[in-house]
PDB file of C-alpha atoms in Angstrom:
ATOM      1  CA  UNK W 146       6.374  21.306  20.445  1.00  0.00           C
ATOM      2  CA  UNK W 147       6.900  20.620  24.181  1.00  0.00           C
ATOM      3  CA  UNK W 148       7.883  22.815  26.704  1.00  0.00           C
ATOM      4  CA  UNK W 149      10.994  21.321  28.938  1.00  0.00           C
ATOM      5  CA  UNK W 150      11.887  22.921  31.504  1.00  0.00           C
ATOM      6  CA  UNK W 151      14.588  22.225  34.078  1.00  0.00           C
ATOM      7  CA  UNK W 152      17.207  24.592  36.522  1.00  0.00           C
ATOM      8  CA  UNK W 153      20.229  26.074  34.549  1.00  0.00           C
ATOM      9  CA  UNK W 154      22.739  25.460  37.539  1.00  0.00           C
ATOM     10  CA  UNK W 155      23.074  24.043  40.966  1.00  0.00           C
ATOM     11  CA  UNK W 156      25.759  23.026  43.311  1.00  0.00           C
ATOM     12  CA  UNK W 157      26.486  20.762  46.038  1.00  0.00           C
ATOM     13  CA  UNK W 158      29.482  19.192  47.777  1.00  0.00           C
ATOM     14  CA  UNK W 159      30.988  16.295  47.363  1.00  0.00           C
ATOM     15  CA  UNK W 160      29.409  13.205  49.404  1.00  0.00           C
ATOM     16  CA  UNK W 161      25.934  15.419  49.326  1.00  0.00           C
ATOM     17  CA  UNK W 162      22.956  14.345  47.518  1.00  0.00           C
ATOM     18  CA  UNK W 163      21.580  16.717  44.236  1.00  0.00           C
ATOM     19  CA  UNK W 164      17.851  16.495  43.188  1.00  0.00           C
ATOM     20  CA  UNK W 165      17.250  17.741  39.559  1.00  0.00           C
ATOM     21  CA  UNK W 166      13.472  18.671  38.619  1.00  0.00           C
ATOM     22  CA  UNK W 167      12.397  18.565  34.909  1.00  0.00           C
ATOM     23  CA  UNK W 168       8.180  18.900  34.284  1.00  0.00           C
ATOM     24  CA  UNK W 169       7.469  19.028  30.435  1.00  0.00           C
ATOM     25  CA  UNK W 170       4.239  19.311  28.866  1.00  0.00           C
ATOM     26  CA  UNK W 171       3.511  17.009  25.656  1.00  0.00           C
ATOM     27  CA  UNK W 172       0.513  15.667  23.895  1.00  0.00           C
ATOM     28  CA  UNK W 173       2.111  11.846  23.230  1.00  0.00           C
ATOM     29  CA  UNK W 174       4.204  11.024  26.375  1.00  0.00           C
ATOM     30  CA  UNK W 175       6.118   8.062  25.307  1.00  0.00           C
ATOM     31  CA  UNK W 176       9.349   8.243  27.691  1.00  0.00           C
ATOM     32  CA  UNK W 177      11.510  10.585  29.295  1.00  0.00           C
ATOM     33  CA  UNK W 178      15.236  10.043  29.192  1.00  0.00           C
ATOM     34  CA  UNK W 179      18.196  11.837  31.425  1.00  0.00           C
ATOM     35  CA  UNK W 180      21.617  12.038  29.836  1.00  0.00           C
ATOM     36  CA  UNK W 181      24.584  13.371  31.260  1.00  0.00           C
ATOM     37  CA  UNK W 182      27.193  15.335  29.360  1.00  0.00           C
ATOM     38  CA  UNK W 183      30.664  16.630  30.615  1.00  0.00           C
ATOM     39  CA  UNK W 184      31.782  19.184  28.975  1.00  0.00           C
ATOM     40  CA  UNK W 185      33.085  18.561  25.718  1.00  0.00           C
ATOM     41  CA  UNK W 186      31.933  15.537  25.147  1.00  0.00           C
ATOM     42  CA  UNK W 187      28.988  13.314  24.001  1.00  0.00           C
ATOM     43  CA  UNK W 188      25.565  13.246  26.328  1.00  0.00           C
ATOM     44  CA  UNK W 189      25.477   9.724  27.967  1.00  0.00           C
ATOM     45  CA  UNK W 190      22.236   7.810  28.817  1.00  0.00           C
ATOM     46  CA  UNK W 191      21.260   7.876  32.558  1.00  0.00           C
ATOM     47  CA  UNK W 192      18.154   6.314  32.748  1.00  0.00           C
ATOM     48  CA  UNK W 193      14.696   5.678  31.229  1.00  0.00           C
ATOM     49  CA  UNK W 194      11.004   6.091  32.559  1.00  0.00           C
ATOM     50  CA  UNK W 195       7.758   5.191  31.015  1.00  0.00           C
ATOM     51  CA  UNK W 196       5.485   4.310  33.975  1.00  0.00           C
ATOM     52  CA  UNK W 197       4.953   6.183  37.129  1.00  0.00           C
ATOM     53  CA  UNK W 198       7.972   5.435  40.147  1.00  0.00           C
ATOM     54  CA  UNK W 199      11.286   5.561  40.747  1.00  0.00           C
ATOM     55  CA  UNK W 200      13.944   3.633  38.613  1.00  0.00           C
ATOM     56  CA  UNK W 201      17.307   3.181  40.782  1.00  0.00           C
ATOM     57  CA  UNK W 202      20.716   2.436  39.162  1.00  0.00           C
ATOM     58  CA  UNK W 203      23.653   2.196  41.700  1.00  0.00           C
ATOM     59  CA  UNK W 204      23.864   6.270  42.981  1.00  0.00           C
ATOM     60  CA  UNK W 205      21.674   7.721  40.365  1.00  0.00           C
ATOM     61  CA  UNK W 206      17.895   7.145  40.780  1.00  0.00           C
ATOM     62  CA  UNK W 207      14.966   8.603  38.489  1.00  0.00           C
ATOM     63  CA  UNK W 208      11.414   9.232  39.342  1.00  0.00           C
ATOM     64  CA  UNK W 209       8.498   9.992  36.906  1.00  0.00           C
ATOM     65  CA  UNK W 210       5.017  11.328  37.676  1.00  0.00           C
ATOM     66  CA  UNK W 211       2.984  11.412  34.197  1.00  0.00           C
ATOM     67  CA  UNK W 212      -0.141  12.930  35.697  1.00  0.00           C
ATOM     68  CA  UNK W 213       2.143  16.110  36.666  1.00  0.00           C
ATOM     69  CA  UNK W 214       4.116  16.105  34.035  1.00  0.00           C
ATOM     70  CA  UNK W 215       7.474  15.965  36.615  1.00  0.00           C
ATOM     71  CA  UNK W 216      10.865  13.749  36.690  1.00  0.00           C
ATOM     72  CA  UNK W 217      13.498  14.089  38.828  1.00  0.00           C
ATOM     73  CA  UNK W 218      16.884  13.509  38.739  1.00  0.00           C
ATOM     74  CA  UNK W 219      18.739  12.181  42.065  1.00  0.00           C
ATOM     75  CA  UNK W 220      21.972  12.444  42.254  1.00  0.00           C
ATOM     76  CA  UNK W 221      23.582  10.341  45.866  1.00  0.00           C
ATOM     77  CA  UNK W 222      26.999  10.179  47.414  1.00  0.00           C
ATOM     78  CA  UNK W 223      28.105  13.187  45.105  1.00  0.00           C
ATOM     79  CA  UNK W 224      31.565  12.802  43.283  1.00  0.00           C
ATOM     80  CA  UNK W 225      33.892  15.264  41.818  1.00  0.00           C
ATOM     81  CA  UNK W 226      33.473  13.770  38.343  1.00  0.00           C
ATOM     82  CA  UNK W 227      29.932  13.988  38.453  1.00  0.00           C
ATOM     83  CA  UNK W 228      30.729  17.687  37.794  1.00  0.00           C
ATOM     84  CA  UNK W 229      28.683  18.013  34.316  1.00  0.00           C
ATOM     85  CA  UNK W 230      25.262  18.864  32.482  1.00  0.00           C
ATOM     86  CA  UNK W 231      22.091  16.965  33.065  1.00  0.00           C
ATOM     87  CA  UNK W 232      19.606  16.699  30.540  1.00  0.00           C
ATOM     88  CA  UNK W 233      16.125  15.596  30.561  1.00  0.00           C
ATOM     89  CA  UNK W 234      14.400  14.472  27.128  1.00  0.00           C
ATOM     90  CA  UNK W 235      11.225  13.519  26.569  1.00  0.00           C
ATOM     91  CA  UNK W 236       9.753  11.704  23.756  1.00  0.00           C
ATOM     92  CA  UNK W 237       6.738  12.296  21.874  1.00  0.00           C
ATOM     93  CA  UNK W 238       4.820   9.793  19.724  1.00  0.00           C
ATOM     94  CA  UNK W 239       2.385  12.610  18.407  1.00  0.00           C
ATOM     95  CA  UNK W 240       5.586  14.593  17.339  1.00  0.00           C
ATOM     96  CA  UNK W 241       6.833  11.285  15.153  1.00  0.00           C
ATOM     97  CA  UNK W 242       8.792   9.804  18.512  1.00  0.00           C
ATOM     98  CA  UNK W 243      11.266  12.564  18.256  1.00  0.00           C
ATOM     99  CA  UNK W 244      13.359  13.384  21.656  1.00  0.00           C
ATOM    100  CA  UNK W 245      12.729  17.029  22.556  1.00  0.00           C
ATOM    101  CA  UNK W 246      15.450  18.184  25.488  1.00  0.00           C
ATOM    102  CA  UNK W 247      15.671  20.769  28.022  1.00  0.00           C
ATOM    103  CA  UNK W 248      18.843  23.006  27.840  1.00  0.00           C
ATOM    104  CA  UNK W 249      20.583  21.126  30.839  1.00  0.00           C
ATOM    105  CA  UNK W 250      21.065  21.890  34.521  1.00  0.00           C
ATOM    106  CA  UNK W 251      24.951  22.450  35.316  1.00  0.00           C
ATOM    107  CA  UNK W 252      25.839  20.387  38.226  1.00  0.00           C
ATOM    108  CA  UNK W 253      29.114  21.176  40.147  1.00  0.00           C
ATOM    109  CA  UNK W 254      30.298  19.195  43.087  1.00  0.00           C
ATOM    110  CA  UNK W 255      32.711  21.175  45.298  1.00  0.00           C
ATOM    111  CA  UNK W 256      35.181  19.426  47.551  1.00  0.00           C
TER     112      UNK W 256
ATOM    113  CA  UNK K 288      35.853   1.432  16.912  1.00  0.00           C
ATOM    114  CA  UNK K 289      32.792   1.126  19.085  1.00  0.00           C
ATOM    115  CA  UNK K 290      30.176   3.312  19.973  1.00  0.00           C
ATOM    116  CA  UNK K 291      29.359   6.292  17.626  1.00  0.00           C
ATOM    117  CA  UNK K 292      32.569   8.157  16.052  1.00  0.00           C
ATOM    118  CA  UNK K 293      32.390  11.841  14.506  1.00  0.00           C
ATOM    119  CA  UNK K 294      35.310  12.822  12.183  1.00  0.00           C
ATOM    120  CA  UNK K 295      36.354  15.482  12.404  1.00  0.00           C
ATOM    121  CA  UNK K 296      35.978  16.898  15.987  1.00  0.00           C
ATOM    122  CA  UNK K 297      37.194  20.026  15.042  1.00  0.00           C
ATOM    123  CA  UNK K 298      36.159  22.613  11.913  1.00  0.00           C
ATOM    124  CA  UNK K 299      36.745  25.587  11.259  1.00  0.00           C
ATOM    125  CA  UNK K 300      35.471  27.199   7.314  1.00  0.00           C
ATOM    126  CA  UNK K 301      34.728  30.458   6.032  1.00  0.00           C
ATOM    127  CA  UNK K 302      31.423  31.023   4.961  1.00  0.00           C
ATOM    128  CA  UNK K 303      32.297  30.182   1.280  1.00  0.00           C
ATOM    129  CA  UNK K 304      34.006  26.682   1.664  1.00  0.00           C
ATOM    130  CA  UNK K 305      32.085  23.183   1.199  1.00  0.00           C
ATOM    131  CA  UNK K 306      32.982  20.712   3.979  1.00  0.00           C
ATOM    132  CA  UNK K 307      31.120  17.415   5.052  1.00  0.00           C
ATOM    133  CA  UNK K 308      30.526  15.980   8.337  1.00  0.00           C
ATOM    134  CA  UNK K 309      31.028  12.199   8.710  1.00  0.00           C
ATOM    135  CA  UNK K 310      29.414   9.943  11.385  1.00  0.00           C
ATOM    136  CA  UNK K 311      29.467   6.392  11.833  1.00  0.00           C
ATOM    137  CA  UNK K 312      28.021   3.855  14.376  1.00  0.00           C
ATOM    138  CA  UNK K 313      28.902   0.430  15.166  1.00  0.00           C
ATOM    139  CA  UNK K 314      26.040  -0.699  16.930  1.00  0.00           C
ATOM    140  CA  UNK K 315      23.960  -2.141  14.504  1.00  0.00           C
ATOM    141  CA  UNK K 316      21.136   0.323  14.813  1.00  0.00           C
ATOM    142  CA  UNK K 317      18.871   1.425  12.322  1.00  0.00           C
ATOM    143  CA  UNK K 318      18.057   5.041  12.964  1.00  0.00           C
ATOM    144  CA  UNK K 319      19.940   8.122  12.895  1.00  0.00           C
ATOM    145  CA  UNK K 320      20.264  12.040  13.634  1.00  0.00           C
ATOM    146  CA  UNK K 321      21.996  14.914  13.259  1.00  0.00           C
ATOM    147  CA  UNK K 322      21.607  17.127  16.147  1.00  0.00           C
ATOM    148  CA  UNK K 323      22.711  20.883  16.664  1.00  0.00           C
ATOM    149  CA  UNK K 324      24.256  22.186  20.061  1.00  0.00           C
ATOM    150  CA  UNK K 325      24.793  25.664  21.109  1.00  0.00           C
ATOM    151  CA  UNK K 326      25.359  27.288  24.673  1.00  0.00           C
ATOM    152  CA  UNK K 327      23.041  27.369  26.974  1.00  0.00           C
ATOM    153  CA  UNK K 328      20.133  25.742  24.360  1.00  0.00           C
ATOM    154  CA  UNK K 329      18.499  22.493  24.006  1.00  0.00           C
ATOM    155  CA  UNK K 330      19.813  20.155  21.448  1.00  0.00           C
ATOM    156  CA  UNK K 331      17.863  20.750  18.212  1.00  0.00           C
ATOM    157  CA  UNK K 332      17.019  17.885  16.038  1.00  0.00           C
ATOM    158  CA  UNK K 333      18.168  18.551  12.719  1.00  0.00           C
ATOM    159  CA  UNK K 334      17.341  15.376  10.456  1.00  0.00           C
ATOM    160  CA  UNK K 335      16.539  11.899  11.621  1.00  0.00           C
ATOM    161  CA  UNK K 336      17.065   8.786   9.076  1.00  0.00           C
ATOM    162  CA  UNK K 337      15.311   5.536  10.243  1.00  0.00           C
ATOM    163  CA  UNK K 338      16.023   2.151   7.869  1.00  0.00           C
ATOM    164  CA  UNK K 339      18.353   4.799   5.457  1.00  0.00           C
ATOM    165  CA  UNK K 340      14.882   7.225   4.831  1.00  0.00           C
ATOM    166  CA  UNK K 341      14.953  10.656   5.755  1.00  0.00           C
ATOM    167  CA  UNK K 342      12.114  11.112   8.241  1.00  0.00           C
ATOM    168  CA  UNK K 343      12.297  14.634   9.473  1.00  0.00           C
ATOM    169  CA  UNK K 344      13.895  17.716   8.044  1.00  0.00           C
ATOM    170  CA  UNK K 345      13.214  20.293  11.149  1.00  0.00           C
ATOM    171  CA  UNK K 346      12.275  23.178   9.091  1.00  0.00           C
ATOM    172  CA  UNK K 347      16.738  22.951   8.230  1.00  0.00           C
ATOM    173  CA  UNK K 348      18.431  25.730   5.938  1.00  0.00           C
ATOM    174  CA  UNK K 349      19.159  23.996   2.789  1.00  0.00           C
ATOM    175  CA  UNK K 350      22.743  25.071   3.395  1.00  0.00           C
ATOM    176  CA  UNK K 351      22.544  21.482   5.680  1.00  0.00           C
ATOM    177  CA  UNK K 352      22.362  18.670   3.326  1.00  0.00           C
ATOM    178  CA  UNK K 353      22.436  14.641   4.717  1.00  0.00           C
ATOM    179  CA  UNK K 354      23.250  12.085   3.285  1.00  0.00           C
ATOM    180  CA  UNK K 355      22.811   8.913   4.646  1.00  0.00           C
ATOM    181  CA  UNK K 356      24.180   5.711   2.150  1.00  0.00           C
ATOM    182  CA  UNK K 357      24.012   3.338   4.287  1.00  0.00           C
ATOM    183  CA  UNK K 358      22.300   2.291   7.900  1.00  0.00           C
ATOM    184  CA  UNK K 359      25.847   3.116   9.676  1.00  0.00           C
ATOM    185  CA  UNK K 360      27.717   6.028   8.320  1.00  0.00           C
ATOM    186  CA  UNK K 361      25.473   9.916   8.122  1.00  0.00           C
ATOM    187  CA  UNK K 362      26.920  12.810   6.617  1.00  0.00           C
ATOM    188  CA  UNK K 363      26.240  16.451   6.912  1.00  0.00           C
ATOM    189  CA  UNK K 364      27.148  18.184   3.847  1.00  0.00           C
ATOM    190  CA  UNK K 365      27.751  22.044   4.652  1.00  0.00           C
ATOM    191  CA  UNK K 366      28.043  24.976   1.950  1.00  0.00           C
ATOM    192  CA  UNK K 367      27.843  28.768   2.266  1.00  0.00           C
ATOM    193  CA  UNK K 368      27.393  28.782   6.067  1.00  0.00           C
ATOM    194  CA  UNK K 369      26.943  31.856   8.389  1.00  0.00           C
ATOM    195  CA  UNK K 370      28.555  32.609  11.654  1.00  0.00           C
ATOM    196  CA  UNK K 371      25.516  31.350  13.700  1.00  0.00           C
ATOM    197  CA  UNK K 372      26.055  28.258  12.388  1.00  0.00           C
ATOM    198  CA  UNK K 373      28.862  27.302  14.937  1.00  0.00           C
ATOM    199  CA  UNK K 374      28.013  25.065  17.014  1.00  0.00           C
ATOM    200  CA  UNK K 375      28.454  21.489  18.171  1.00  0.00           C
ATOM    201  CA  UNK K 376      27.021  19.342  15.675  1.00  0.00           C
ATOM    202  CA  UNK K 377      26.059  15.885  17.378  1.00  0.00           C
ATOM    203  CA  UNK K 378      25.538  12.277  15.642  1.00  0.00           C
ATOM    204  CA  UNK K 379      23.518   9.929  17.654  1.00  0.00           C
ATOM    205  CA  UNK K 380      21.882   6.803  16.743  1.00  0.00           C
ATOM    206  CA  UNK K 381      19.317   4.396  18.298  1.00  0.00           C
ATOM    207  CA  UNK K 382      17.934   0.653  17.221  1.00  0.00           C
ATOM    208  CA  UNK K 383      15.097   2.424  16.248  1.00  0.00           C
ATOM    209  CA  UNK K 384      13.177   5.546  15.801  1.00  0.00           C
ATOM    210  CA  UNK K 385      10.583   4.732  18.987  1.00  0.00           C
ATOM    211  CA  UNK K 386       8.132   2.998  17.212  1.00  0.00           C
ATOM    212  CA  UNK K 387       8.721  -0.038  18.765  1.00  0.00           C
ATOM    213  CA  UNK K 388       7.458   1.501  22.243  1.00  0.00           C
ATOM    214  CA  UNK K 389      10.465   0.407  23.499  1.00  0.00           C
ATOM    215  CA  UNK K 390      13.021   2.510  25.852  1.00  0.00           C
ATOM    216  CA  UNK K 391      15.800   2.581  22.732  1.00  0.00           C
ATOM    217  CA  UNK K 392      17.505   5.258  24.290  1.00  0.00           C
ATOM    218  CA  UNK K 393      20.079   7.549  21.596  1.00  0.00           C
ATOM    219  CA  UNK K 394      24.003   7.011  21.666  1.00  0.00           C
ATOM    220  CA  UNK K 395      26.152  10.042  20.694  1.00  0.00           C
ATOM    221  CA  UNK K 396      28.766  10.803  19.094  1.00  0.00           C
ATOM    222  CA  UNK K 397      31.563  13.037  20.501  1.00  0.00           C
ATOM    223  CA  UNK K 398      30.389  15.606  17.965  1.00  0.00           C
ATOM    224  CA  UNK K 399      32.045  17.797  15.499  1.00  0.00           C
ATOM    225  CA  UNK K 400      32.873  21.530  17.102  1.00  0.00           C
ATOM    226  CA  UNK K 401      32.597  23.786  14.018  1.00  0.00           C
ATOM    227  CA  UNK K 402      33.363  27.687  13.936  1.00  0.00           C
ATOM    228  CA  UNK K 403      32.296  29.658  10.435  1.00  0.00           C
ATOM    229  CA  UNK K 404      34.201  32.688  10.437  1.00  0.00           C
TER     230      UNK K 404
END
């Protein structure tokens, strides 16, 4: 299996900016996915990376480093709503192309 | 509808009842999974169906039985449970299982909350 490992909590304020680390360690790299999940509801996709860099979407950016085995999460111009659980997924294709996930870092935003 | 719906979002059984689990998507894909959720864990991948074949069975008690008739709707048929069963039980589905290479990422469902007493 693969090992995915990311912080269980951290806060910041609002209007701050939130960097989430995830390193996993996998025989068949073949993506790694963030999802974000309020509570009591459904995880929703973030963002996607499959080759080394940074992949920015409006105030949520993700970076990927395959030779270390790292992603972050960056999290800009913190809101209130983006109060929630982060999770980072990887996918293997030597594990049939299943999506292994970390438990989730809880992110809360305080005024 | 749109998206991936779960019915129902809320169970609770005792360990001797029979319920089912019913998910459907409306996206067109062609795989799907059954995913388990409990507090503070990673999601664990039950069962995956890809083109209506199972494809995985993740070492699952046989207490969990899918079903999957058709390339939208998934069921989770559920007998004799025990208390560590509860858990949120999460439908997702994707256009396909990965194979393609491409980024196909997984759209949940809001999941079923279910409590064996």
């Amino acid at each position: 299996g693969q090992n995915i490992d990311q912080p269980t909590e951290m806060t910041a304020t609002e209007g701050a900016i939130v960097q989430i680390n995830c390193t996993y360690q996998t025989s068949g790299f073949n993506g790694l996915f963030w999802y974000q999940q309020h509570a009591g509801e459904a995880p929703t996709f973030l963002s996607y990376n499959v080759l080394d860099g940074l992949e920015e979407k409006g105030r949520f950016s993700s970076f990927l480093s395959r030779s270390k085995g790292y992603s972050y999460l960056l999290l800009k111009e913190l809101q209130m709503k983006d109060s929630a659980s982060y999770l980072c997924a990887v996918r293997d294709w030597s594990n049939d192309y299943k999506l292994s996930f970390g438990a989730g870092t809880t992110v809360t935003v305080r005024a | 509808e749109t998206g991936v719906t779960q019915t129902p979002r809320h169970l609770v059984m005792g360990m001797t009842n029979k319920k089912s689990l019913k998910c459907e998507q409306h996206l067109g894909h062609n795989a799907m999974y059954w995913y388990k959720q409990s507090a503070k864990k990673p999601l664990e991948l039950m069962f995956v169906y890809n083109f209506k074949e199972q494809t995985e069975n993740n070492s699952v008690p046989s207490r969990f039985s899918p079903e999957c008739p058709n390339s939208s709707h998934l069921f989770l048929h559920l007998h004799t449970l025990q208390p560590e069963d509860s858990a949120l039980y999460l439908c997702a589905s994707s256009q396909d299982k990965g194979t393609s290479g491409r980024g196909y990422e997984q759209y949940f469902g809001p999941g079923t909350r279910l409590t064996v007493t």
